[in-house]
Amino acid sequence: MVKKGIILLLCALISLFVSAKSPVGGGSPVGDASAAGDPSASPPQGDSDSDDLEKAPDFTLPDKDGGEFTLSSTRGQYVVLDFWGTWCAVCIKSIPKMKEYYAKCLGKVMFIGVSCGDSPERWKQVCDILKLPWKNVQVGRDNSVSRLYHVSGFPTKVMIDPEGNVVKKFVGEDPRFYAVLDKLLK
């Protein structure tokens, strides 16, 4: 109980620190057209209200351990892509619940943290401080992977089925995301 309290306190402190470093006006460092409200931007695909299945765009990104991660290597299992940033207070606040569900889903769902808008040093440091147990990768400066998934807010969680289809997309800390995972675990 004390350990959980310390972790929550640490998360709150990190959240306060990084929120001071977030973009002015709470904007997104992704910088894609959909985040900026550009009406010509493509609509989000696989959002939480859509039943249409679309192929998840493949990508290869550097992982925290110095290797590379390719999304298509996960075919045959459920995957959650968690687009987040160390500067995002809501993202940091959601980590204890994500850890809880990671433990519940171990062996059934693969979690992938996709860091956006962070320097490699800051991203790795926060991953270590928070002891994130899932695979962690980082988008490049061009944010092309964020644009492929139409990320318009943080955190954004994208659920992918074993065939590589986007099943659902959740923007923000949406309780429906955890409800879908609970249903999947039954």
PDB file of C-alpha atoms in Angstrom:
ATOM      1  CA  MET A   1       0.000   0.000   0.000  1.00  0.00           C
ATOM      2  CA  VAL A   2       2.834   2.376   0.885  1.00  0.00           C
ATOM      3  CA  LYS A   3       4.679   1.477  -2.341  1.00  0.00           C
ATOM      4  CA  LYS A   4       1.570   2.296  -4.433  1.00  0.00           C
ATOM      5  CA  GLY A   5       1.254   5.643  -2.620  1.00  0.00           C
ATOM      6  CA  ILE A   6       4.883   6.472  -3.333  1.00  0.00           C
ATOM      7  CA  ILE A   7       4.435   5.589  -7.017  1.00  0.00           C
ATOM      8  CA  LEU A   8       1.319   7.788  -7.248  1.00  0.00           C
ATOM      9  CA  LEU A   9       3.165  10.637  -5.543  1.00  0.00           C
ATOM     10  CA  LEU A  10       6.095  10.216  -7.937  1.00  0.00           C
ATOM     11  CA  CYS A  11       3.689  10.250 -10.901  1.00  0.00           C
ATOM     12  CA  ALA A  12       2.046  13.428  -9.600  1.00  0.00           C
ATOM     13  CA  LEU A  13       5.417  15.151  -9.171  1.00  0.00           C
ATOM     14  CA  ILE A  14       6.565  14.145 -12.640  1.00  0.00           C
ATOM     15  CA  SER A  15       3.230  15.297 -14.009  1.00  0.00           C
ATOM     16  CA  LEU A  16       3.635  18.730 -12.409  1.00  0.00           C
ATOM     17  CA  PHE A  17       7.183  19.015 -13.704  1.00  0.00           C
ATOM     18  CA  VAL A  18       6.417  17.965 -17.261  1.00  0.00           C
ATOM     19  CA  SER A  19       3.196  19.962 -17.527  1.00  0.00           C
ATOM     20  CA  ALA A  20       5.314  23.074 -16.997  1.00  0.00           C
ATOM     21  CA  LYS A  21       7.306  21.995 -20.075  1.00  0.00           C
ATOM     22  CA  SER A  22       4.259  21.248 -22.260  1.00  0.00           C
ATOM     23  CA  PRO A  23       3.472  23.442 -25.265  1.00  0.00           C
ATOM     24  CA  VAL A  24       1.832  26.806 -24.615  1.00  0.00           C
ATOM     25  CA  GLY A  25      -1.938  26.550 -24.498  1.00  0.00           C
ATOM     26  CA  GLY A  26      -1.838  22.779 -23.934  1.00  0.00           C
ATOM     27  CA  GLY A  27      -1.296  22.155 -27.638  1.00  0.00           C
ATOM     28  CA  SER A  28       0.121  19.016 -29.152  1.00  0.00           C
ATOM     29  CA  PRO A  29       3.754  18.713 -30.204  1.00  0.00           C
ATOM     30  CA  VAL A  30       2.651  16.273 -32.891  1.00  0.00           C
ATOM     31  CA  GLY A  31       2.053  19.166 -35.241  1.00  0.00           C
ATOM     32  CA  ASP A  32      -0.078  17.261 -37.727  1.00  0.00           C
ATOM     33  CA  ALA A  33      -3.009  18.889 -39.486  1.00  0.00           C
ATOM     34  CA  SER A  34      -5.681  17.063 -37.478  1.00  0.00           C
ATOM     35  CA  ALA A  35      -4.179  18.261 -34.192  1.00  0.00           C
ATOM     36  CA  ALA A  36      -4.154  21.812 -35.468  1.00  0.00           C
ATOM     37  CA  GLY A  37      -7.832  21.662 -36.460  1.00  0.00           C
ATOM     38  CA  ASP A  38      -7.175  21.779 -40.211  1.00  0.00           C
ATOM     39  CA  PRO A  39     -10.514  20.987 -41.873  1.00  0.00           C
ATOM     40  CA  SER A  40      -8.705  19.404 -44.843  1.00  0.00           C
ATOM     41  CA  ALA A  41      -7.120  16.783 -42.575  1.00  0.00           C
ATOM     42  CA  SER A  42      -8.237  13.193 -42.987  1.00  0.00           C
ATOM     43  CA  PRO A  43     -10.774  12.007 -40.420  1.00  0.00           C
ATOM     44  CA  PRO A  44      -9.480   9.673 -37.709  1.00  0.00           C
ATOM     45  CA  GLN A  45      -9.616   6.011 -38.691  1.00  0.00           C
ATOM     46  CA  GLY A  46     -10.832   3.266 -36.392  1.00  0.00           C
ATOM     47  CA  ASP A  47     -12.160   5.673 -33.796  1.00  0.00           C
ATOM     48  CA  SER A  48     -14.062   4.331 -30.814  1.00  0.00           C
ATOM     49  CA  ASP A  49     -17.452   4.865 -32.485  1.00  0.00           C
ATOM     50  CA  SER A  50     -16.641   3.050 -35.728  1.00  0.00           C
ATOM     51  CA  ASP A  51     -17.192  -0.618 -36.506  1.00  0.00           C
ATOM     52  CA  ASP A  52     -15.229  -0.487 -39.781  1.00  0.00           C
ATOM     53  CA  LEU A  53     -11.971  -2.403 -39.594  1.00  0.00           C
ATOM     54  CA  GLU A  54      -8.974  -0.929 -41.348  1.00  0.00           C
ATOM     55  CA  LYS A  55      -5.452  -2.323 -41.575  1.00  0.00           C
ATOM     56  CA  ALA A  56      -3.136  -0.833 -38.976  1.00  0.00           C
ATOM     57  CA  PRO A  57      -0.347   0.983 -40.809  1.00  0.00           C
ATOM     58  CA  ASP A  58       2.955  -0.819 -40.289  1.00  0.00           C
ATOM     59  CA  PHE A  59       5.960   1.028 -38.898  1.00  0.00           C
ATOM     60  CA  THR A  60       9.440   0.455 -37.536  1.00  0.00           C
ATOM     61  CA  LEU A  61      10.657   2.654 -34.679  1.00  0.00           C
ATOM     62  CA  PRO A  62      13.617   2.632 -32.291  1.00  0.00           C
ATOM     63  CA  ASP A  63      12.883   0.981 -28.962  1.00  0.00           C
ATOM     64  CA  LYS A  64      14.082   2.027 -25.530  1.00  0.00           C
ATOM     65  CA  ASP A  65      16.694  -0.727 -25.411  1.00  0.00           C
ATOM     66  CA  GLY A  66      18.510   0.442 -28.552  1.00  0.00           C
ATOM     67  CA  GLY A  67      16.900  -1.970 -31.002  1.00  0.00           C
ATOM     68  CA  GLU A  68      14.086  -1.577 -33.472  1.00  0.00           C
ATOM     69  CA  PHE A  69      10.451  -2.566 -33.188  1.00  0.00           C
ATOM     70  CA  THR A  70       8.248  -3.343 -36.206  1.00  0.00           C
ATOM     71  CA  LEU A  71       4.494  -3.452 -35.640  1.00  0.00           C
ATOM     72  CA  SER A  72       3.925  -6.275 -38.151  1.00  0.00           C
ATOM     73  CA  SER A  73       6.031  -8.539 -35.905  1.00  0.00           C
ATOM     74  CA  THR A  74       3.047  -8.638 -33.522  1.00  0.00           C
ATOM     75  CA  ARG A  75       0.622 -10.324 -35.965  1.00  0.00           C
ATOM     76  CA  GLY A  76      -1.301 -13.114 -34.303  1.00  0.00           C
ATOM     77  CA  GLN A  77      -1.927 -11.228 -31.053  1.00  0.00           C
ATOM     78  CA  TYR A  78      -3.931  -8.282 -29.782  1.00  0.00           C
ATOM     79  CA  VAL A  79      -1.914  -5.053 -29.509  1.00  0.00           C
ATOM     80  CA  VAL A  80      -2.510  -1.734 -27.770  1.00  0.00           C
ATOM     81  CA  LEU A  81      -0.556   1.244 -29.072  1.00  0.00           C
ATOM     82  CA  ASP A  82      -0.431   3.932 -26.386  1.00  0.00           C
ATOM     83  CA  PHE A  83       0.578   7.279 -27.933  1.00  0.00           C
ATOM     84  CA  TRP A  84       1.832   9.402 -25.037  1.00  0.00           C
ATOM     85  CA  GLY A  85       4.442  11.943 -23.985  1.00  0.00           C
ATOM     86  CA  THR A  86       6.382  12.657 -20.814  1.00  0.00           C
ATOM     87  CA  TRP A  87       5.084  16.235 -21.036  1.00  0.00           C
ATOM     88  CA  CYS A  88       1.443  15.037 -20.932  1.00  0.00           C
ATOM     89  CA  ALA A  89       0.037  15.179 -17.387  1.00  0.00           C
ATOM     90  CA  VAL A  90      -2.963  12.971 -18.258  1.00  0.00           C
ATOM     91  CA  CYS A  91      -0.638  10.377 -19.802  1.00  0.00           C
ATOM     92  CA  ILE A  92       1.508  10.235 -16.660  1.00  0.00           C
ATOM     93  CA  LYS A  93      -1.555  10.090 -14.419  1.00  0.00           C
ATOM     94  CA  SER A  94      -2.942   7.124 -16.408  1.00  0.00           C
ATOM     95  CA  ILE A  95       0.170   4.958 -16.014  1.00  0.00           C
ATOM     96  CA  PRO A  96      -0.820   3.180 -12.752  1.00  0.00           C
ATOM     97  CA  LYS A  97      -4.088   1.976 -14.360  1.00  0.00           C
ATOM     98  CA  MET A  98      -2.200   0.961 -17.520  1.00  0.00           C
ATOM     99  CA  LYS A  99       0.207  -1.069 -15.357  1.00  0.00           C
ATOM    100  CA  GLU A 100      -2.759  -2.775 -13.680  1.00  0.00           C
ATOM    101  CA  TYR A 101      -4.238  -3.752 -17.054  1.00  0.00           C
ATOM    102  CA  TYR A 102      -0.858  -4.726 -18.457  1.00  0.00           C
ATOM    103  CA  ALA A 103      -0.565  -7.268 -15.630  1.00  0.00           C
ATOM    104  CA  LYS A 104      -4.143  -8.506 -16.222  1.00  0.00           C
ATOM    105  CA  CYS A 105      -3.566  -8.851 -19.970  1.00  0.00           C
ATOM    106  CA  LEU A 106      -0.090 -10.389 -19.865  1.00  0.00           C
ATOM    107  CA  GLY A 107       0.122 -13.062 -22.537  1.00  0.00           C
ATOM    108  CA  LYS A 108      -3.168 -11.943 -24.133  1.00  0.00           C
ATOM    109  CA  VAL A 109      -2.515  -8.354 -25.229  1.00  0.00           C
ATOM    110  CA  MET A 110       0.800  -6.716 -26.115  1.00  0.00           C
ATOM    111  CA  PHE A 111       1.151  -3.108 -24.930  1.00  0.00           C
ATOM    112  CA  ILE A 112       3.409  -0.736 -26.888  1.00  0.00           C
ATOM    113  CA  GLY A 113       4.143   2.744 -25.556  1.00  0.00           C
ATOM    114  CA  VAL A 114       4.710   5.184 -28.433  1.00  0.00           C
ATOM    115  CA  SER A 115       6.471   8.287 -27.128  1.00  0.00           C
ATOM    116  CA  CYS A 116       5.695  11.520 -28.993  1.00  0.00           C
ATOM    117  CA  GLY A 117       7.342  14.922 -28.632  1.00  0.00           C
ATOM    118  CA  ASP A 118      10.152  13.888 -26.279  1.00  0.00           C
ATOM    119  CA  SER A 119      13.901  13.935 -26.569  1.00  0.00           C
ATOM    120  CA  PRO A 120      15.350  10.408 -26.499  1.00  0.00           C
ATOM    121  CA  GLU A 121      17.108  11.162 -23.199  1.00  0.00           C
ATOM    122  CA  ARG A 122      13.984  12.480 -21.449  1.00  0.00           C
ATOM    123  CA  TRP A 123      11.827   9.622 -22.784  1.00  0.00           C
ATOM    124  CA  LYS A 124      14.252   6.928 -21.584  1.00  0.00           C
ATOM    125  CA  GLN A 125      14.689   8.651 -18.208  1.00  0.00           C
ATOM    126  CA  VAL A 126      10.928   8.821 -17.536  1.00  0.00           C
ATOM    127  CA  CYS A 127      10.408   5.211 -18.715  1.00  0.00           C
ATOM    128  CA  ASP A 128      13.051   4.152 -16.176  1.00  0.00           C
ATOM    129  CA  ILE A 129      11.656   6.310 -13.359  1.00  0.00           C
ATOM    130  CA  LEU A 130       8.129   4.990 -13.915  1.00  0.00           C
ATOM    131  CA  LYS A 131       9.382   1.420 -14.487  1.00  0.00           C
ATOM    132  CA  LEU A 132       7.199   0.920 -17.545  1.00  0.00           C
ATOM    133  CA  PRO A 133       7.050  -2.859 -18.087  1.00  0.00           C
ATOM    134  CA  TRP A 134       5.782  -2.852 -21.682  1.00  0.00           C
ATOM    135  CA  LYS A 135       7.717  -2.307 -24.923  1.00  0.00           C
ATOM    136  CA  ASN A 136       8.464   1.379 -25.487  1.00  0.00           C
ATOM    137  CA  VAL A 137       9.272   3.027 -28.808  1.00  0.00           C
ATOM    138  CA  GLN A 138       9.700   6.621 -29.919  1.00  0.00           C
ATOM    139  CA  VAL A 139       8.439   8.462 -32.991  1.00  0.00           C
ATOM    140  CA  GLY A 140      10.934  10.508 -34.972  1.00  0.00           C
ATOM    141  CA  ARG A 141      11.007  14.265 -35.295  1.00  0.00           C
ATOM    142  CA  ASP A 142       8.726  14.044 -38.341  1.00  0.00           C
ATOM    143  CA  ASN A 143       5.930  12.411 -36.275  1.00  0.00           C
ATOM    144  CA  SER A 144       4.951  10.357 -39.317  1.00  0.00           C
ATOM    145  CA  VAL A 145       3.663   7.428 -37.227  1.00  0.00           C
ATOM    146  CA  SER A 146       1.447   9.785 -35.217  1.00  0.00           C
ATOM    147  CA  ARG A 147       0.025  11.111 -38.470  1.00  0.00           C
ATOM    148  CA  LEU A 148      -0.516   7.569 -39.834  1.00  0.00           C
ATOM    149  CA  TYR A 149      -2.757   6.899 -36.826  1.00  0.00           C
ATOM    150  CA  HIS A 150      -4.413  10.352 -36.888  1.00  0.00           C
ATOM    151  CA  VAL A 151      -3.354  11.130 -33.322  1.00  0.00           C
ATOM    152  CA  SER A 152      -5.119  14.332 -32.333  1.00  0.00           C
ATOM    153  CA  GLY A 153      -4.766  14.264 -28.537  1.00  0.00           C
ATOM    154  CA  PHE A 154      -2.904  12.534 -25.770  1.00  0.00           C
ATOM    155  CA  PRO A 155      -3.002   9.885 -24.654  1.00  0.00           C
ATOM    156  CA  THR A 156      -4.411   8.039 -27.664  1.00  0.00           C
ATOM    157  CA  LYS A 157      -4.830   4.276 -27.391  1.00  0.00           C
ATOM    158  CA  VAL A 158      -5.258   2.206 -30.547  1.00  0.00           C
ATOM    159  CA  MET A 159      -6.401  -1.425 -30.272  1.00  0.00           C
ATOM    160  CA  ILE A 160      -5.286  -3.778 -33.041  1.00  0.00           C
ATOM    161  CA  ASP A 161      -6.610  -7.320 -33.537  1.00  0.00           C
ATOM    162  CA  PRO A 162      -4.474 -10.411 -34.307  1.00  0.00           C
ATOM    163  CA  GLU A 163      -5.051  -9.926 -38.052  1.00  0.00           C
ATOM    164  CA  GLY A 164      -3.544  -6.426 -37.905  1.00  0.00           C
ATOM    165  CA  ASN A 165      -6.795  -4.434 -38.087  1.00  0.00           C
ATOM    166  CA  VAL A 166      -7.514  -1.286 -36.076  1.00  0.00           C
ATOM    167  CA  VAL A 167     -10.444  -2.282 -33.879  1.00  0.00           C
ATOM    168  CA  LYS A 168     -10.904   0.803 -31.706  1.00  0.00           C
ATOM    169  CA  LYS A 169      -9.241   4.148 -31.036  1.00  0.00           C
ATOM    170  CA  PHE A 170      -9.618   6.066 -27.786  1.00  0.00           C
ATOM    171  CA  VAL A 171      -8.504   9.689 -27.400  1.00  0.00           C
ATOM    172  CA  GLY A 172      -7.881  10.861 -23.849  1.00  0.00           C
ATOM    173  CA  GLU A 173      -8.146   8.726 -20.734  1.00  0.00           C
ATOM    174  CA  ASP A 174     -11.373   7.005 -21.764  1.00  0.00           C
ATOM    175  CA  PRO A 175     -12.865   4.397 -19.368  1.00  0.00           C
ATOM    176  CA  ARG A 176     -14.328   2.608 -22.406  1.00  0.00           C
ATOM    177  CA  PHE A 177     -10.790   1.478 -23.273  1.00  0.00           C
ATOM    178  CA  TYR A 178     -10.584  -0.540 -20.048  1.00  0.00           C
ATOM    179  CA  ALA A 179     -14.121  -1.864 -20.532  1.00  0.00           C
ATOM    180  CA  VAL A 180     -13.124  -3.219 -23.966  1.00  0.00           C
ATOM    181  CA  LEU A 181     -10.047  -4.883 -22.429  1.00  0.00           C
ATOM    182  CA  ASP A 182     -12.212  -6.429 -19.686  1.00  0.00           C
ATOM    183  CA  LYS A 183     -14.546  -7.809 -22.363  1.00  0.00           C
ATOM    184  CA  LEU A 184     -11.565  -9.203 -24.282  1.00  0.00           C
ATOM    185  CA  LEU A 185     -10.285 -10.979 -21.167  1.00  0.00           C
ATOM    186  CA  LYS A 186     -13.558 -12.881 -20.603  1.00  0.00           C
TER     187      LYS A 186
END
